Amino acid sequence: MDRIFVRDLEVEAHVGVTEEERSKPQKLVVQLELLVDTSAAGSSDDLNDTVDYGQVSIEAADEIRGSSARLLEHLADKVVTRVARNLRVVGVTVEIAKVDPPIPETLGSVGVRVERSFER
């Protein structure tokens, strides 16, 4: 199966368990990988024969910004559900990381990776 990916999509959102976390937007970095058969688009050179990664990026960002999720797991699941609306997508991996989490340790980021496949 072929893959379409979106790397390092930056979105600010109110997410977190504590009121302190949710009081201001946090920078999230999102990775998306979609399993798609791209053979038709490879032959036709027509956007209608594939998944528009620009549109997927916008929809994922909109879903994240508009969410009231407390957990990254829930937020990632909402993005999976949104991406799965496109029937060309037979699988998706969504990774969401908090860049500067409120953790009293030195670290780069924390996050989740959710992988789903769909029977089409």
PDB file of N, CA and C in Angstrom, residues 4-6 9 30-34 36 50-64 79 82-84 86 89 92-94:
ATOM      1  N   ILE A   4       0.658   8.517   1.923  1.00  0.00           N
ATOM      2  CA  ILE A   4       0.681   9.965   1.787  1.00  0.00           C
ATOM      3  C   ILE A   4       0.942  10.496   3.194  1.00  0.00           C
ATOM      4  N   PHE A   5       1.889  11.425   3.318  1.00  0.00           N
ATOM      5  CA  PHE A   5       2.199  11.899   4.664  1.00  0.00           C
ATOM      6  C   PHE A   5       2.183  13.410   4.758  1.00  0.00           C
ATOM      7  N   VAL A   6       1.918  13.863   5.972  1.00  0.00           N
ATOM      8  CA  VAL A   6       2.000  15.270   6.350  1.00  0.00           C
ATOM      9  C   VAL A   6       2.920  15.297   7.565  1.00  0.00           C
ATOM     10  N   LEU A   9       3.005  19.349  11.123  1.00  0.00           N
ATOM     11  CA  LEU A   9       1.891  20.296  11.096  1.00  0.00           C
ATOM     12  C   LEU A   9       1.784  20.915  12.495  1.00  0.00           C
ATOM     13  N   VAL A  30       1.952  17.723  14.700  1.00  0.00           N
ATOM     14  CA  VAL A  30       1.182  16.574  14.232  1.00  0.00           C
ATOM     15  C   VAL A  30       1.864  15.938  13.028  1.00  0.00           C
ATOM     16  N   GLN A  31       1.899  14.609  13.043  1.00  0.00           N
ATOM     17  CA  GLN A  31       2.379  13.820  11.911  1.00  0.00           C
ATOM     18  C   GLN A  31       1.203  12.963  11.448  1.00  0.00           C
ATOM     19  N   LEU A  32       0.966  12.928  10.162  1.00  0.00           N
ATOM     20  CA  LEU A  32      -0.098  12.101   9.597  1.00  0.00           C
ATOM     21  C   LEU A  32       0.497  11.195   8.531  1.00  0.00           C
ATOM     22  N   GLU A  33       0.072   9.963   8.517  1.00  0.00           N
ATOM     23  CA  GLU A  33       0.450   9.043   7.449  1.00  0.00           C
ATOM     24  C   GLU A  33      -0.800   8.273   7.045  1.00  0.00           C
ATOM     25  N   LEU A  34      -1.164   8.391   5.756  1.00  0.00           N
ATOM     26  CA  LEU A  34      -2.379   7.776   5.239  1.00  0.00           C
ATOM     27  C   LEU A  34      -2.014   6.639   4.298  1.00  0.00           C
ATOM     28  N   VAL A  36      -3.021   4.689   1.226  1.00  0.00           N
ATOM     29  CA  VAL A  36      -3.869   4.988   0.072  1.00  0.00           C
ATOM     30  C   VAL A  36      -3.289   4.289  -1.151  1.00  0.00           C
ATOM     31  N   THR A  50      -6.793  10.758  -6.064  1.00  0.00           N
ATOM     32  CA  THR A  50      -5.996  10.515  -4.858  1.00  0.00           C
ATOM     33  C   THR A  50      -6.593  11.287  -3.694  1.00  0.00           C
ATOM     34  N   VAL A  51      -5.842  11.376  -2.605  1.00  0.00           N
ATOM     35  CA  VAL A  51      -6.245  12.141  -1.430  1.00  0.00           C
ATOM     36  C   VAL A  51      -5.465  13.459  -1.438  1.00  0.00           C
ATOM     37  N   ASP A  52      -6.159  14.554  -1.295  1.00  0.00           N
ATOM     38  CA  ASP A  52      -5.556  15.888  -1.296  1.00  0.00           C
ATOM     39  C   ASP A  52      -4.934  16.144   0.078  1.00  0.00           C
ATOM     40  N   TYR A  53      -3.617  16.068   0.164  1.00  0.00           N
ATOM     41  CA  TYR A  53      -2.955  16.228   1.463  1.00  0.00           C
ATOM     42  C   TYR A  53      -3.100  17.641   2.016  1.00  0.00           C
ATOM     43  N   GLY A  54      -3.308  18.609   1.146  1.00  0.00           N
ATOM     44  CA  GLY A  54      -3.579  19.967   1.625  1.00  0.00           C
ATOM     45  C   GLY A  54      -4.898  20.032   2.376  1.00  0.00           C
ATOM     46  N   GLN A  55      -5.917  19.406   1.801  1.00  0.00           N
ATOM     47  CA  GLN A  55      -7.224  19.379   2.449  1.00  0.00           C
ATOM     48  C   GLN A  55      -7.177  18.572   3.746  1.00  0.00           C
ATOM     49  N   VAL A  56      -6.458  17.463   3.738  1.00  0.00           N
ATOM     50  CA  VAL A  56      -6.307  16.652   4.948  1.00  0.00           C
ATOM     51  C   VAL A  56      -5.639  17.472   6.049  1.00  0.00           C
ATOM     52  N   SER A  57      -4.626  18.248   5.699  1.00  0.00           N
ATOM     53  CA  SER A  57      -3.926  19.086   6.680  1.00  0.00           C
ATOM     54  C   SER A  57      -4.867  20.110   7.300  1.00  0.00           C
ATOM     55  N   ILE A  58      -5.657  20.762   6.465  1.00  0.00           N
ATOM     56  CA  ILE A  58      -6.611  21.768   6.947  1.00  0.00           C
ATOM     57  C   ILE A  58      -7.653  21.125   7.860  1.00  0.00           C
ATOM     58  N   GLU A  59      -8.189  19.992   7.450  1.00  0.00           N
ATOM     59  CA  GLU A  59      -9.215  19.318   8.252  1.00  0.00           C
ATOM     60  C   GLU A  59      -8.656  18.849   9.591  1.00  0.00           C
ATOM     61  N   ALA A  60      -7.451  18.306   9.594  1.00  0.00           N
ATOM     62  CA  ALA A  60      -6.840  17.855  10.853  1.00  0.00           C
ATOM     63  C   ALA A  60      -6.609  19.046  11.782  1.00  0.00           C
ATOM     64  N   ALA A  61      -6.081  20.138  11.248  1.00  0.00           N
ATOM     65  CA  ALA A  61      -5.836  21.335  12.060  1.00  0.00           C
ATOM     66  C   ALA A  61      -7.146  21.899  12.613  1.00  0.00           C
ATOM     67  N   ASP A  62      -8.180  21.944  11.782  1.00  0.00           N
ATOM     68  CA  ASP A  62      -9.487  22.431  12.234  1.00  0.00           C
ATOM     69  C   ASP A  62     -10.046  21.560  13.352  1.00  0.00           C
ATOM     70  N   GLU A  63      -9.909  20.249  13.197  1.00  0.00           N
ATOM     71  CA  GLU A  63     -10.401  19.312  14.219  1.00  0.00           C
ATOM     72  C   GLU A  63      -9.681  19.543  15.547  1.00  0.00           C
ATOM     73  N   ILE A  64      -8.385  19.732  15.487  1.00  0.00           N
ATOM     74  CA  ILE A  64      -7.594  19.930  16.700  1.00  0.00           C
ATOM     75  C   ILE A  64      -7.923  21.268  17.356  1.00  0.00           C
ATOM     76  N   VAL A  79      -9.030  13.036  15.141  1.00  0.00           N
ATOM     77  CA  VAL A  79      -8.387  13.274  13.852  1.00  0.00           C
ATOM     78  C   VAL A  79      -8.514  12.034  12.974  1.00  0.00           C
ATOM     79  N   ARG A  82     -11.937  11.934  11.504  1.00  0.00           N
ATOM     80  CA  ARG A  82     -12.096  12.945  10.443  1.00  0.00           C
ATOM     81  C   ARG A  82     -11.438  12.487   9.146  1.00  0.00           C
ATOM     82  N   VAL A  83     -10.205  11.963   9.238  1.00  0.00           N
ATOM     83  CA  VAL A  83      -9.487  11.504   8.052  1.00  0.00           C
ATOM     84  C   VAL A  83     -10.191  10.301   7.424  1.00  0.00           C
ATOM     85  N   ALA A  84     -10.777   9.451   8.238  1.00  0.00           N
ATOM     86  CA  ALA A  84     -11.425   8.230   7.758  1.00  0.00           C
ATOM     87  C   ALA A  84     -12.670   8.509   6.921  1.00  0.00           C
ATOM     88  N   ASN A  86     -12.684  10.075   4.278  1.00  0.00           N
ATOM     89  CA  ASN A  86     -12.262   9.902   2.893  1.00  0.00           C
ATOM     90  C   ASN A  86     -12.148   8.409   2.607  1.00  0.00           C
ATOM     91  N   VAL A  89      -8.891   6.353   1.905  1.00  0.00           N
ATOM     92  CA  VAL A  89      -7.954   6.072   2.994  1.00  0.00           C
ATOM     93  C   VAL A  89      -8.320   4.733   3.623  1.00  0.00           C
ATOM     94  N   VAL A  92      -4.594   4.878   8.694  1.00  0.00           N
ATOM     95  CA  VAL A  92      -4.025   6.176   9.059  1.00  0.00           C
ATOM     96  C   VAL A  92      -3.243   6.040  10.356  1.00  0.00           C
ATOM     97  N   THR A  93      -2.149   6.766  10.412  1.00  0.00           N
ATOM     98  CA  THR A  93      -1.392   6.926  11.649  1.00  0.00           C
ATOM     99  C   THR A  93      -1.381   8.406  11.968  1.00  0.00           C
ATOM    100  N   VAL A  94      -1.768   8.732  13.198  1.00  0.00           N
ATOM    101  CA  VAL A  94      -1.779  10.108  13.670  1.00  0.00           C
ATOM    102  C   VAL A  94      -0.867  10.179  14.889  1.00  0.00           C
TER     103      VAL A  94
END
